[in-house]
PDB file of C-alpha atoms in Angstrom:
ATOM      1  CA  UNK A  26      20.778  -5.121  14.048  1.00 63.00           C
ATOM      2  CA  UNK A  27      20.666  -5.235  17.850  1.00 90.00           C
ATOM      3  CA  UNK A  28      17.790  -7.645  18.567  1.00 93.00           C
ATOM      4  CA  UNK A  29      16.846  -6.385  22.062  1.00 94.00           C
ATOM      5  CA  UNK A  30      16.731  -2.804  20.808  1.00 94.00           C
ATOM      6  CA  UNK A  31      14.843  -3.768  17.631  1.00 94.00           C
ATOM      7  CA  UNK A  32      12.217  -5.672  19.600  1.00 95.00           C
ATOM      8  CA  UNK A  33      11.825  -2.887  22.152  1.00 94.00           C
ATOM      9  CA  UNK A  34      11.445  -0.241  19.439  1.00 94.00           C
ATOM     10  CA  UNK A  35       8.760  -2.216  17.639  1.00 94.00           C
ATOM     11  CA  UNK A  36       6.859  -2.918  20.834  1.00 95.00           C
ATOM     12  CA  UNK A  37       7.004   0.743  21.866  1.00 95.00           C
ATOM     13  CA  UNK A  38       5.973   1.941  18.411  1.00 92.00           C
ATOM     14  CA  UNK A  39       2.821  -0.162  18.677  1.00 93.00           C
ATOM     15  CA  UNK A  40       2.094   1.057  22.218  1.00 95.00           C
ATOM     16  CA  UNK A  41       2.172  -2.476  23.648  1.00 95.00           C
ATOM     17  CA  UNK A  42       3.372  -2.964  27.208  1.00 95.00           C
ATOM     18  CA  UNK A  43       5.783  -5.716  28.186  1.00 94.00           C
ATOM     19  CA  UNK A  44       3.003  -7.431  30.100  1.00 95.00           C
ATOM     20  CA  UNK A  45       0.593  -7.349  27.162  1.00 96.00           C
ATOM     21  CA  UNK A  46       3.204  -8.678  24.754  1.00 95.00           C
ATOM     22  CA  UNK A  47       4.238 -11.404  27.165  1.00 95.00           C
ATOM     23  CA  UNK A  48       0.630 -12.549  27.543  1.00 95.00           C
ATOM     24  CA  UNK A  49       0.082 -12.540  23.783  1.00 95.00           C
ATOM     25  CA  UNK A  50       3.278 -14.509  23.137  1.00 94.00           C
ATOM     26  CA  UNK A  51       2.664 -17.043  25.917  1.00 94.00           C
ATOM     27  CA  UNK A  52       5.602 -16.103  28.092  1.00 94.00           C
ATOM     28  CA  UNK A  53       6.212 -14.096  31.282  1.00 95.00           C
ATOM     29  CA  UNK A  54       6.912 -10.400  31.659  1.00 94.00           C
ATOM     30  CA  UNK A  55      10.123 -11.303  33.496  1.00 95.00           C
ATOM     31  CA  UNK A  56      11.350 -13.407  30.575  1.00 95.00           C
ATOM     32  CA  UNK A  57      10.456 -10.687  28.081  1.00 95.00           C
ATOM     33  CA  UNK A  58      12.258  -8.106  30.223  1.00 95.00           C
ATOM     34  CA  UNK A  59      15.366 -10.292  30.177  1.00 95.00           C
ATOM     35  CA  UNK A  60      15.119 -10.610  26.370  1.00 95.00           C
ATOM     36  CA  UNK A  61      14.793  -6.841  25.867  1.00 94.00           C
ATOM     37  CA  UNK A  62      17.729  -6.171  28.187  1.00 93.00           C
ATOM     38  CA  UNK A  63      19.919  -8.739  26.438  1.00 91.00           C
ATOM     39  CA  UNK A  64      20.181 -10.961  29.517  1.00 92.00           C
ATOM     40  CA  UNK A  65      18.287 -13.790  27.800  1.00 92.00           C
ATOM     41  CA  UNK A  66      18.671 -15.067  24.231  1.00 92.00           C
ATOM     42  CA  UNK A  67      15.306 -16.080  22.709  1.00 94.00           C
ATOM     43  CA  UNK A  68      14.879 -19.235  20.688  1.00 94.00           C
ATOM     44  CA  UNK A  69      13.710 -19.139  17.113  1.00 94.00           C
ATOM     45  CA  UNK A  70      10.125 -20.030  17.976  1.00 95.00           C
ATOM     46  CA  UNK A  71       9.992 -17.298  20.609  1.00 96.00           C
ATOM     47  CA  UNK A  72      11.149 -14.692  18.084  1.00 96.00           C
ATOM     48  CA  UNK A  73       8.430 -15.830  15.693  1.00 95.00           C
ATOM     49  CA  UNK A  74       5.805 -15.692  18.464  1.00 95.00           C
ATOM     50  CA  UNK A  75       6.866 -12.211  19.523  1.00 96.00           C
ATOM     51  CA  UNK A  76       6.773 -10.931  15.934  1.00 95.00           C
ATOM     52  CA  UNK A  77       3.349 -12.480  15.350  1.00 94.00           C
ATOM     53  CA  UNK A  78       2.037 -11.080  18.630  1.00 96.00           C
ATOM     54  CA  UNK A  79       3.113  -7.595  17.556  1.00 95.00           C
ATOM     55  CA  UNK A  80       1.395  -8.188  14.199  1.00 92.00           C
ATOM     56  CA  UNK A  81       4.525  -7.097  12.367  1.00 92.00           C
ATOM     57  CA  UNK A  82       4.628  -7.159   8.564  1.00 90.00           C
ATOM     58  CA  UNK A  83       6.348 -10.273   7.257  1.00 93.00           C
ATOM     59  CA  UNK A  84       9.386  -8.275   6.128  1.00 92.00           C
ATOM     60  CA  UNK A  85       9.913  -7.007   9.682  1.00 93.00           C
ATOM     61  CA  UNK A  86       9.436 -10.499  11.085  1.00 94.00           C
ATOM     62  CA  UNK A  87      12.274 -11.707   8.878  1.00 95.00           C
ATOM     63  CA  UNK A  88      14.389  -8.745  10.015  1.00 94.00           C
ATOM     64  CA  UNK A  89      13.836  -9.666  13.664  1.00 95.00           C
ATOM     65  CA  UNK A  90      14.813 -13.257  12.992  1.00 95.00           C
ATOM     66  CA  UNK A  91      18.018 -12.124  11.292  1.00 95.00           C
ATOM     67  CA  UNK A  92      18.764  -9.769  14.188  1.00 94.00           C
ATOM     68  CA  UNK A  93      18.393 -12.698  16.585  1.00 94.00           C
ATOM     69  CA  UNK A  94      20.756 -14.803  14.474  1.00 94.00           C
ATOM     70  CA  UNK A  95      18.184 -16.998  12.715  1.00 95.00           C
ATOM     71  CA  UNK A  96      17.364 -17.490   9.065  1.00 94.00           C
ATOM     72  CA  UNK A  97      14.180 -15.811   7.760  1.00 93.00           C
ATOM     73  CA  UNK A  98      11.145 -18.081   7.659  1.00 92.00           C
ATOM     74  CA  UNK A  99       8.954 -16.116   5.254  1.00 92.00           C
ATOM     75  CA  UNK A 100       9.918 -16.405   1.575  1.00 90.00           C
ATOM     76  CA  UNK A 101      10.070 -13.391  -0.725  1.00 89.00           C
ATOM     77  CA  UNK A 102       9.144 -14.607  -4.199  1.00 88.00           C
ATOM     78  CA  UNK A 103       9.138 -12.729  -7.466  1.00 88.00           C
ATOM     79  CA  UNK A 104       5.684 -12.203  -8.930  1.00 85.00           C
ATOM     80  CA  UNK A 105       7.024 -13.982 -12.009  1.00 87.00           C
ATOM     81  CA  UNK A 106       7.786 -17.065  -9.930  1.00 89.00           C
ATOM     82  CA  UNK A 107       5.544 -20.005 -10.938  1.00 90.00           C
ATOM     83  CA  UNK A 108       4.590 -20.472  -7.282  1.00 86.00           C
ATOM     84  CA  UNK A 109       2.701 -17.154  -7.426  1.00 86.00           C
ATOM     85  CA  UNK A 110       1.022 -17.851 -10.781  1.00 90.00           C
ATOM     86  CA  UNK A 111      -2.349 -18.474  -9.075  1.00 89.00           C
ATOM     87  CA  UNK A 112      -1.972 -15.097  -7.387  1.00 87.00           C
ATOM     88  CA  UNK A 113      -1.434 -13.317 -10.695  1.00 90.00           C
ATOM     89  CA  UNK A 114      -4.530 -15.041 -12.073  1.00 92.00           C
ATOM     90  CA  UNK A 115      -6.535 -13.996  -9.016  1.00 90.00           C
ATOM     91  CA  UNK A 116      -5.326 -10.396  -9.344  1.00 91.00           C
ATOM     92  CA  UNK A 117      -6.338 -10.267 -13.011  1.00 93.00           C
ATOM     93  CA  UNK A 118      -9.773 -11.656 -12.177  1.00 94.00           C
ATOM     94  CA  UNK A 119     -10.265  -9.139  -9.355  1.00 93.00           C
ATOM     95  CA  UNK A 120      -9.265  -6.216 -11.554  1.00 95.00           C
ATOM     96  CA  UNK A 121     -11.623  -7.297 -14.339  1.00 94.00           C
ATOM     97  CA  UNK A 122     -14.400  -7.956 -11.843  1.00 94.00           C
ATOM     98  CA  UNK A 123     -14.170  -4.388 -10.559  1.00 94.00           C
ATOM     99  CA  UNK A 124     -15.071  -2.921 -13.969  1.00 94.00           C
ATOM    100  CA  UNK A 125     -16.477  -0.435 -14.876  1.00 95.00           C
ATOM    101  CA  UNK A 126     -14.697   1.132 -11.908  1.00 96.00           C
ATOM    102  CA  UNK A 127     -10.913   1.733 -11.864  1.00 96.00           C
ATOM    103  CA  UNK A 128      -8.668  -0.509  -9.793  1.00 97.00           C
ATOM    104  CA  UNK A 129      -4.949  -1.197  -9.487  1.00 96.00           C
ATOM    105  CA  UNK A 130      -2.451  -3.350  -7.626  1.00 96.00           C
ATOM    106  CA  UNK A 131       0.798  -1.886  -6.287  1.00 95.00           C
ATOM    107  CA  UNK A 132       3.636  -3.018  -4.027  1.00 93.00           C
ATOM    108  CA  UNK A 133       4.856  -1.497  -0.756  1.00 90.00           C
ATOM    109  CA  UNK A 134       6.830   1.207  -2.581  1.00 92.00           C
ATOM    110  CA  UNK A 135       3.872   2.184  -4.749  1.00 94.00           C
ATOM    111  CA  UNK A 136       5.195   0.483  -7.882  1.00 95.00           C
ATOM    112  CA  UNK A 137       2.298  -0.355 -10.167  1.00 96.00           C
ATOM    113  CA  UNK A 138       1.938  -4.088 -10.759  1.00 95.00           C
ATOM    114  CA  UNK A 139      -1.287  -4.104 -12.781  1.00 95.00           C
ATOM    115  CA  UNK A 140      -4.430  -2.071 -13.417  1.00 96.00           C
ATOM    116  CA  UNK A 141      -7.712  -2.594 -15.217  1.00 95.00           C
ATOM    117  CA  UNK A 142      -8.761  -0.746 -18.356  1.00 94.00           C
ATOM    118  CA  UNK A 143     -10.969   1.689 -16.417  1.00 95.00           C
ATOM    119  CA  UNK A 144      -7.838   3.102 -14.788  1.00 95.00           C
ATOM    120  CA  UNK A 145      -7.044   4.736 -18.139  1.00 94.00           C
ATOM    121  CA  UNK A 146      -9.694   7.342 -17.391  1.00 94.00           C
ATOM    122  CA  UNK A 147      -7.807   8.241 -14.228  1.00 95.00           C
ATOM    123  CA  UNK A 148      -4.471   8.575 -16.020  1.00 95.00           C
ATOM    124  CA  UNK A 149      -5.626  10.348 -19.192  1.00 94.00           C
ATOM    125  CA  UNK A 150      -3.308  13.217 -20.115  1.00 93.00           C
ATOM    126  CA  UNK A 151      -0.469  12.054 -17.841  1.00 95.00           C
ATOM    127  CA  UNK A 152       3.062  11.835 -19.253  1.00 96.00           C
ATOM    128  CA  UNK A 153       3.899   8.414 -20.684  1.00 95.00           C
ATOM    129  CA  UNK A 154       6.847   7.937 -18.320  1.00 96.00           C
ATOM    130  CA  UNK A 155       4.503   8.190 -15.322  1.00 96.00           C
ATOM    131  CA  UNK A 156       2.004   5.584 -16.512  1.00 95.00           C
ATOM    132  CA  UNK A 157       2.110   1.797 -16.801  1.00 92.00           C
ATOM    133  CA  UNK A 158       3.556  -1.207 -14.927  1.00 92.00           C
ATOM    134  CA  UNK A 159       6.751  -0.389 -13.064  1.00 93.00           C
ATOM    135  CA  UNK A 160       5.898   3.285 -12.529  1.00 96.00           C
ATOM    136  CA  UNK A 161       5.042   4.761  -9.144  1.00 96.00           C
ATOM    137  CA  UNK A 162       1.385   5.494  -8.377  1.00 96.00           C
ATOM    138  CA  UNK A 163       2.237   8.113  -5.741  1.00 96.00           C
ATOM    139  CA  UNK A 164       4.475   9.999  -8.164  1.00 96.00           C
ATOM    140  CA  UNK A 165       1.739   9.747 -10.791  1.00 96.00           C
ATOM    141  CA  UNK A 166      -0.715  11.328  -8.350  1.00 95.00           C
ATOM    142  CA  UNK A 167       1.319  14.390  -7.388  1.00 95.00           C
ATOM    143  CA  UNK A 168       3.759  15.018 -10.254  1.00 96.00           C
ATOM    144  CA  UNK A 169       3.038  18.176 -12.300  1.00 95.00           C
ATOM    145  CA  UNK A 170       2.976  15.991 -15.425  1.00 96.00           C
ATOM    146  CA  UNK A 171       0.735  13.420 -13.785  1.00 96.00           C
ATOM    147  CA  UNK A 172      -2.694  13.790 -12.213  1.00 96.00           C
ATOM    148  CA  UNK A 173      -1.953  16.916 -10.175  1.00 95.00           C
ATOM    149  CA  UNK A 174      -3.232  19.489 -12.718  1.00 95.00           C
ATOM    150  CA  UNK A 175      -6.587  17.670 -12.881  1.00 96.00           C
ATOM    151  CA  UNK A 176      -7.126  17.139  -9.137  1.00 95.00           C
ATOM    152  CA  UNK A 177      -9.562  19.774  -7.907  1.00 93.00           C
ATOM    153  CA  UNK A 178      -8.794  19.182  -4.218  1.00 91.00           C
ATOM    154  CA  UNK A 179      -5.059  18.746  -4.694  1.00 91.00           C
ATOM    155  CA  UNK A 180      -3.940  20.100  -1.308  1.00 88.00           C
ATOM    156  CA  UNK A 181      -6.200  17.685   0.572  1.00 88.00           C
ATOM    157  CA  UNK A 182      -5.381  14.738  -1.657  1.00 90.00           C
ATOM    158  CA  UNK A 183      -1.652  15.462  -1.460  1.00 90.00           C
ATOM    159  CA  UNK A 184      -1.807  15.265   2.329  1.00 87.00           C
ATOM    160  CA  UNK A 185      -3.715  11.990   2.027  1.00 86.00           C
ATOM    161  CA  UNK A 186      -0.920  10.620  -0.188  1.00 90.00           C
ATOM    162  CA  UNK A 187       2.009  11.915   1.839  1.00 90.00           C
ATOM    163  CA  UNK A 188       0.852  10.414   5.143  1.00 86.00           C
ATOM    164  CA  UNK A 189       1.053   6.988   3.488  1.00 85.00           C
ATOM    165  CA  UNK A 190       4.757   7.401   2.699  1.00 89.00           C
ATOM    166  CA  UNK A 191       6.348   7.299   6.144  1.00 80.00           C
ATOM    167  CA  UNK A 192       8.483   4.308   5.117  1.00 82.00           C
ATOM    168  CA  UNK A 193       9.597   5.925   1.824  1.00 90.00           C
ATOM    169  CA  UNK A 194      11.538   8.983   2.941  1.00 91.00           C
ATOM    170  CA  UNK A 195      13.180   9.845  -0.400  1.00 94.00           C
ATOM    171  CA  UNK A 196       9.936   9.568  -2.342  1.00 94.00           C
ATOM    172  CA  UNK A 197       8.079  11.561   0.306  1.00 93.00           C
ATOM    173  CA  UNK A 198      10.682  14.338   0.073  1.00 94.00           C
ATOM    174  CA  UNK A 199      10.392  14.404  -3.727  1.00 94.00           C
ATOM    175  CA  UNK A 200       6.602  14.560  -3.733  1.00 94.00           C
ATOM    176  CA  UNK A 201       6.493  17.131  -0.944  1.00 93.00           C
ATOM    177  CA  UNK A 202       8.519  19.384  -3.222  1.00 93.00           C
ATOM    178  CA  UNK A 203       5.743  19.300  -5.809  1.00 91.00           C
ATOM    179  CA  UNK A 204       3.044  20.431  -3.358  1.00 88.00           C
ATOM    180  CA  UNK A 205       4.985  22.259  -0.639  1.00 78.00           C
ATOM    181  CA  UNK A 206       3.127  25.549  -1.130  1.00 77.00           C
ATOM    182  CA  UNK A 207      -0.366  24.051  -1.014  1.00 72.00           C
ATOM    183  CA  UNK A 208      -2.508  24.478   2.081  1.00 70.00           C
ATOM    184  CA  UNK A 209      -5.564  22.278   2.799  1.00 62.00           C
ATOM    185  CA  UNK A 210      -8.843  24.144   2.947  1.00 60.00           C
ATOM    186  CA  UNK A 211     -10.243  25.355   6.265  1.00 57.00           C
ATOM    187  CA  UNK A 212     -11.868  22.568   8.224  1.00 55.00           C
ATOM    188  CA  UNK A 213      -9.794  19.858   6.530  1.00 52.00           C
ATOM    189  CA  UNK A 214      -9.603  16.829   8.850  1.00 52.00           C
ATOM    190  CA  UNK A 215      -6.364  15.396   7.465  1.00 50.00           C
ATOM    191  CA  UNK A 216      -7.808  13.042   4.869  1.00 52.00           C
ATOM    192  CA  UNK A 217      -9.438  13.640   1.519  1.00 55.00           C
ATOM    193  CA  UNK A 218     -12.639  11.862   0.576  1.00 69.00           C
ATOM    194  CA  UNK A 219     -13.526  11.904  -2.179  1.00 84.00           C
ATOM    195  CA  UNK A 220     -10.861  12.521  -4.798  1.00 91.00           C
ATOM    196  CA  UNK A 221     -12.203  15.162  -7.174  1.00 94.00           C
ATOM    197  CA  UNK A 222     -10.732  14.689 -10.628  1.00 95.00           C
ATOM    198  CA  UNK A 223     -11.401  16.425 -13.941  1.00 95.00           C
ATOM    199  CA  UNK A 224     -11.837  14.024 -16.856  1.00 95.00           C
ATOM    200  CA  UNK A 225     -13.113  13.936 -20.423  1.00 94.00           C
ATOM    201  CA  UNK A 226     -16.394  12.672 -18.938  1.00 94.00           C
ATOM    202  CA  UNK A 227     -16.726  15.549 -16.487  1.00 94.00           C
ATOM    203  CA  UNK A 228     -15.740  15.792 -12.845  1.00 95.00           C
ATOM    204  CA  UNK A 229     -15.252  12.454 -11.111  1.00 95.00           C
ATOM    205  CA  UNK A 230     -15.802  12.188  -7.365  1.00 95.00           C
ATOM    206  CA  UNK A 231     -14.121   9.010  -6.168  1.00 95.00           C
ATOM    207  CA  UNK A 232     -13.633   7.250  -2.865  1.00 93.00           C
ATOM    208  CA  UNK A 233     -10.978   4.571  -2.523  1.00 91.00           C
ATOM    209  CA  UNK A 234     -10.635   1.290  -0.683  1.00 91.00           C
ATOM    210  CA  UNK A 235      -7.397  -0.592  -0.068  1.00 91.00           C
ATOM    211  CA  UNK A 236      -7.337  -4.386   0.272  1.00 90.00           C
ATOM    212  CA  UNK A 237      -4.416  -6.619   1.221  1.00 88.00           C
ATOM    213  CA  UNK A 238      -3.778 -10.364   1.262  1.00 82.00           C
ATOM    214  CA  UNK A 239      -4.120 -10.621   5.037  1.00 73.00           C
ATOM    215  CA  UNK A 240      -3.296 -14.338   5.337  1.00 76.00           C
ATOM    216  CA  UNK A 241      -0.261 -14.284   3.045  1.00 78.00           C
ATOM    217  CA  UNK A 242       2.907 -16.062   4.179  1.00 85.00           C
ATOM    218  CA  UNK A 243       5.059 -14.725   1.322  1.00 89.00           C
ATOM    219  CA  UNK A 244       6.609 -11.262   1.794  1.00 92.00           C
ATOM    220  CA  UNK A 245       5.896 -10.158  -1.771  1.00 90.00           C
ATOM    221  CA  UNK A 246       2.266 -11.205  -1.613  1.00 90.00           C
ATOM    222  CA  UNK A 247       1.737  -9.700   1.839  1.00 91.00           C
ATOM    223  CA  UNK A 248       2.955  -6.304   0.621  1.00 91.00           C
ATOM    224  CA  UNK A 249       0.647  -6.079  -2.385  1.00 93.00           C
ATOM    225  CA  UNK A 250      -2.226  -3.611  -2.129  1.00 93.00           C
ATOM    226  CA  UNK A 251      -5.359  -3.592  -4.250  1.00 94.00           C
ATOM    227  CA  UNK A 252      -6.667  -0.033  -4.507  1.00 94.00           C
ATOM    228  CA  UNK A 253     -10.183   0.304  -5.894  1.00 95.00           C
ATOM    229  CA  UNK A 254     -11.868   3.553  -6.899  1.00 95.00           C
ATOM    230  CA  UNK A 255     -15.601   3.773  -6.273  1.00 94.00           C
ATOM    231  CA  UNK A 256     -18.057   6.467  -7.385  1.00 95.00           C
ATOM    232  CA  UNK A 257     -19.051   8.892  -4.656  1.00 93.00           C
ATOM    233  CA  UNK A 258     -22.169  10.058  -6.500  1.00 93.00           C
ATOM    234  CA  UNK A 259     -24.526   8.908  -9.299  1.00 96.00           C
ATOM    235  CA  UNK A 260     -22.961  11.262 -11.861  1.00 95.00           C
ATOM    236  CA  UNK A 261     -19.550   9.649 -11.367  1.00 96.00           C
ATOM    237  CA  UNK A 262     -21.054   6.159 -11.626  1.00 96.00           C
ATOM    238  CA  UNK A 263     -22.689   7.108 -14.937  1.00 96.00           C
ATOM    239  CA  UNK A 264     -19.454   8.650 -16.236  1.00 95.00           C
ATOM    240  CA  UNK A 265     -17.418   5.565 -15.373  1.00 95.00           C
ATOM    241  CA  UNK A 266     -19.961   3.284 -17.020  1.00 95.00           C
ATOM    242  CA  UNK A 267     -20.012   5.448 -20.148  1.00 94.00           C
ATOM    243  CA  UNK A 268     -16.206   5.494 -20.328  1.00 92.00           C
ATOM    244  CA  UNK A 269     -16.002   1.719 -19.899  1.00 90.00           C
ATOM    245  CA  UNK A 270     -18.569   1.231 -22.660  1.00 89.00           C
ATOM    246  CA  UNK A 271     -16.630   3.490 -25.028  1.00 88.00           C
ATOM    247  CA  UNK A 272     -13.375   1.640 -24.282  1.00 85.00           C
ATOM    248  CA  UNK A 273     -15.047  -1.724 -24.889  1.00 82.00           C
ATOM    249  CA  UNK A 274     -16.460  -0.562 -28.224  1.00 84.00           C
ATOM    250  CA  UNK A 275     -13.095   0.826 -29.288  1.00 80.00           C
ATOM    251  CA  UNK A 276     -11.379  -2.437 -28.389  1.00 73.00           C
ATOM    252  CA  UNK A 277     -13.986  -4.459 -30.289  1.00 74.00           C
ATOM    253  CA  UNK A 278     -13.568  -2.267 -33.364  1.00 75.00           C
ATOM    254  CA  UNK A 279      -9.854  -3.027 -33.399  1.00 73.00           C
ATOM    255  CA  UNK A 280     -10.319  -6.793 -33.413  1.00 70.00           C
ATOM    256  CA  UNK A 281      -9.186  -8.430 -36.701  1.00 67.00           C
ATOM    257  CA  UNK A 282     -12.685  -9.543 -37.686  1.00 62.00           C
ATOM    258  CA  UNK A 283     -14.028  -6.022 -37.352  1.00 60.00           C
ATOM    259  CA  UNK A 284     -11.387  -4.212 -39.387  1.00 54.00           C
TER     260      UNK A 284
END
């Protein structure tokens, strides 16, 4: 990768001027201009400061360091690595704490890492190969054998999903093929809130929130996203509570002492 070009592209993409970036990184516009033109070679600390000042994801910060000829400084651990064991425990606690509402954790590509039991109400009726850890939550949402047949505002929700996939061109192309003929309703503003989903407990109207580990210094951890589904009306809240209660009773009935 050509470092001057890579830095310039990232700065331009974020609509940051040379002067603004220089001020943020504690250098001069002249020095930054020399770096972007290739007339000056930045030190390792300067590359880190520039990447931080642009608020780049950790993966991109590592890429810039490599482009400048330096080793990456941010580790990329496996979630199975013992160093991230406390993170897995925290994720499990967060997912349980969100009950009776559905919640999941996925990586940057949309691969499902974990979900709580309430998420089963979201996925009911979906093909087995689209559900469970290691599957893709975006494919689950728009695949004809996934949630798509049960989403009442599919055109709007599909647009909401597809705009999140700018960095996943192949997946975006695949999912666009499933919904290419759908047109959002008149007056659609480009996002879909809430998700309207048919379920065995009636129509669910759900809004979503996405949370990240903002202070992470590990690439894997920084790219995890916790997506939580919240009821958009009292009827949905009651349905989710009823479903969670039924699941809890079913699980209790299957315990050895209750057989």
